Amino acid sequence: MALHETTIRIRYEETDRMGVAYYSNYFVWFEVARTELFRELDLPYAELEKEGIRLMVSDARCSYKSPVTYDDTIIVKTTISKAKNASIYFRYEIHSSGKLIATGETAHVFTNKSGRPIRIPQKVGEVLTGALA
Amino acid sequence: MALHETTIRIRYEETDRMGVAYYSNYFVWFEVARTELFRELDLPYAELEKEGIRLMVSDARCSYKSPVTYDDTIIVKTTISKAKNASIYFRYEIHSSGKLIATGETAHVFTNKSGRPIRIPQKVGEVLTGALA
Amino acid sequence: MALHETTIRIRYEETDRMGVAYYSNYFVWFEVARTELFRELDLPYAELEKEGIRLMVSDARCSYKSPVTYDDTIIVKTTISKAKNASIYFRYEIHSSGKLIATGETAHVFTNKSGRPIRIPQKVGEVLTGALA
Amino acid sequence: MALHETTIRIRYEETDRMGVAYYSNYFVWFEVARTELFRELDLPYAELEKEGIRLMVSDARCSYKSPVTYDDTIIVKTTISKAKNASIYFRYEIHSSGKLIATGETAHVFTNKSGRPIRIPQKVGEVLTGALA
């Protein structure tokens, strides 16, 4: 199973006046984690984009278990849970100081530049098949 | 059923280099819509906070149907789908130019300043009961 | 002198754990104000972009006088202070509850899609000349 | 002279539909750089906050020289240019791939929790005096 761990330090900008990280930022951290997972699979997303491939998000979900705040470091553990036809699914766990902070999932569709769904490109498919094995 | 419609114009800052609004911003728009719904119910959230009440998000979800971009105006239709014990649930539909853009849900827990769950405050509960009727 | 006033309500997302709006958001509000100023001049920026025109920011500055927080409404008063060759300059004042909150300036260069500076397009120039008169 | 270098990788979220990083994010990167500079001086800002000390920004400025985009890594070089009475001044240079991307400055006022200016706390002052020497 493709598994990647990314460490992120919470920015002051990401907090809100409740004193903790604002809820939409978790989805930004998921994006940072996907970027690093793709890099580790030797499929840097910036390169895929140059080849005309896009990953459009179709669904996103997060369950918040325990808050984090400024200067905390979090570890985002990311797995590709499924990749089929035009779609790819990611699962995330965020941990901090040994505590489960949040879990999440995102689903994405491979598209061309104009946003039309395309089958997972062969090169990408082969890597993902390996990563999912 | 409590129903509120909020109109928001997409900011340049909210787009990304795919040319459309970045996915985490939908959750910010949900927040703007909640704020306006609470104001309409005569329970401005800023006032609730002054009374020591907090709404901590526990779950958030969005399904992306069609993209929006800079300068588009969206309408966020918000309903309170449930309010029970310490929890309150919102449902959202985003429309733009007569098209369904996204649907979403968030769940929140009423807490005190220290983040400890509390029963829905009576004043709030009465309004919500009316709004849900 | 071109003058435009835009009203914005501060979002929860825009606050930080100091309890007030985070400093980079003022530049987002400046952007919202520029968008509305251009619309009022009948030069919607989204239309200019369709014609291949871009406005790249070259300088940005803000002086913070008094904080604002969640649910406050601010008025951004915007003027075009100069427009010459490839460049255009904006000045901003942010007010809230009759108080001066911040002042700012931004400078921008007109470019083509590839980021190469271009003279101010004639149509735009004529409107700006009128607006600056 | 206190000098710190922080490396940051540009997030997809930080780009806009012009294809480059949106201008307000540079101020967020300045904040990340300040945080790391304070940590290196053994004055972690999160600790200062626990002691009731706040740094309120009073002025911020950025000059944009060359754009950066998603997945680029930037180096923020930060110096404390002055520290006097209640105020502290930072200068920033952003570099990427050996190119100067932007320069900036921020000024901040030391305050107590209620936002009232205070003299630079002695412990902080001593470190800064050393750092500026």
XYZ file of C-alpha atoms in Angstrom, chain B residues 58-127:
70
model
C -16.330 17.773 14.174
C -17.015 16.717 10.575
C -16.959 18.443 7.204
C -17.695 17.132 3.737
C -18.051 18.582 0.265
C -18.961 17.091 -3.128
C -17.744 19.135 -6.063
C -20.082 19.033 -9.078
C -18.972 21.852 -11.360
C -16.153 24.403 -10.964
C -16.483 28.135 -10.327
C -13.886 30.790 -10.842
C -12.942 34.437 -10.220
C -15.783 36.949 -10.239
C -18.497 34.281 -10.393
C -21.263 34.826 -7.873
C -22.441 31.816 -5.934
C -25.490 31.307 -3.773
C -25.007 29.130 -0.709
C -28.295 27.607 0.453
C -27.949 26.480 4.047
C -30.213 24.449 6.276
C -29.842 23.179 9.807
C -30.573 19.491 9.331
C -30.413 18.436 12.985
C -29.685 19.859 16.447
C -29.451 17.448 19.355
C -27.646 17.277 22.704
C -24.343 19.036 22.124
C -24.424 18.794 18.322
C -25.715 20.724 15.343
C -25.646 19.703 11.668
C -25.723 21.940 8.588
C -26.369 21.119 4.947
C -25.245 23.330 2.087
C -25.931 23.597 -1.612
C -23.892 25.961 -3.750
C -25.473 27.217 -6.964
C -24.123 29.524 -9.635
C -25.856 30.680 -12.817
C -28.623 28.151 -12.161
C -26.204 25.252 -11.925
C -25.484 23.037 -8.913
C -21.834 23.646 -8.014
C -21.403 21.648 -4.814
C -23.166 20.079 -1.864
C -21.772 19.783 1.626
C -22.374 19.028 5.269
C -20.751 20.066 8.508
C -21.271 18.861 12.069
C -20.377 20.957 15.090
C -20.251 20.492 18.843
C -21.281 23.211 21.283
C -18.447 23.729 23.772
C -17.431 26.166 26.458
C -14.321 28.324 26.118
C -12.099 25.425 27.198
C -13.457 23.208 24.448
C -15.552 21.005 26.725
C -18.867 19.929 25.111
C -21.953 21.538 26.601
C -25.654 20.988 25.982
C -27.111 23.350 23.425
C -27.759 26.543 25.431
C -31.497 26.932 26.125
C -31.895 30.220 24.225
C -30.182 28.697 21.209
C -32.118 25.462 21.507
C -35.474 27.237 21.480
C -34.608 29.167 18.330
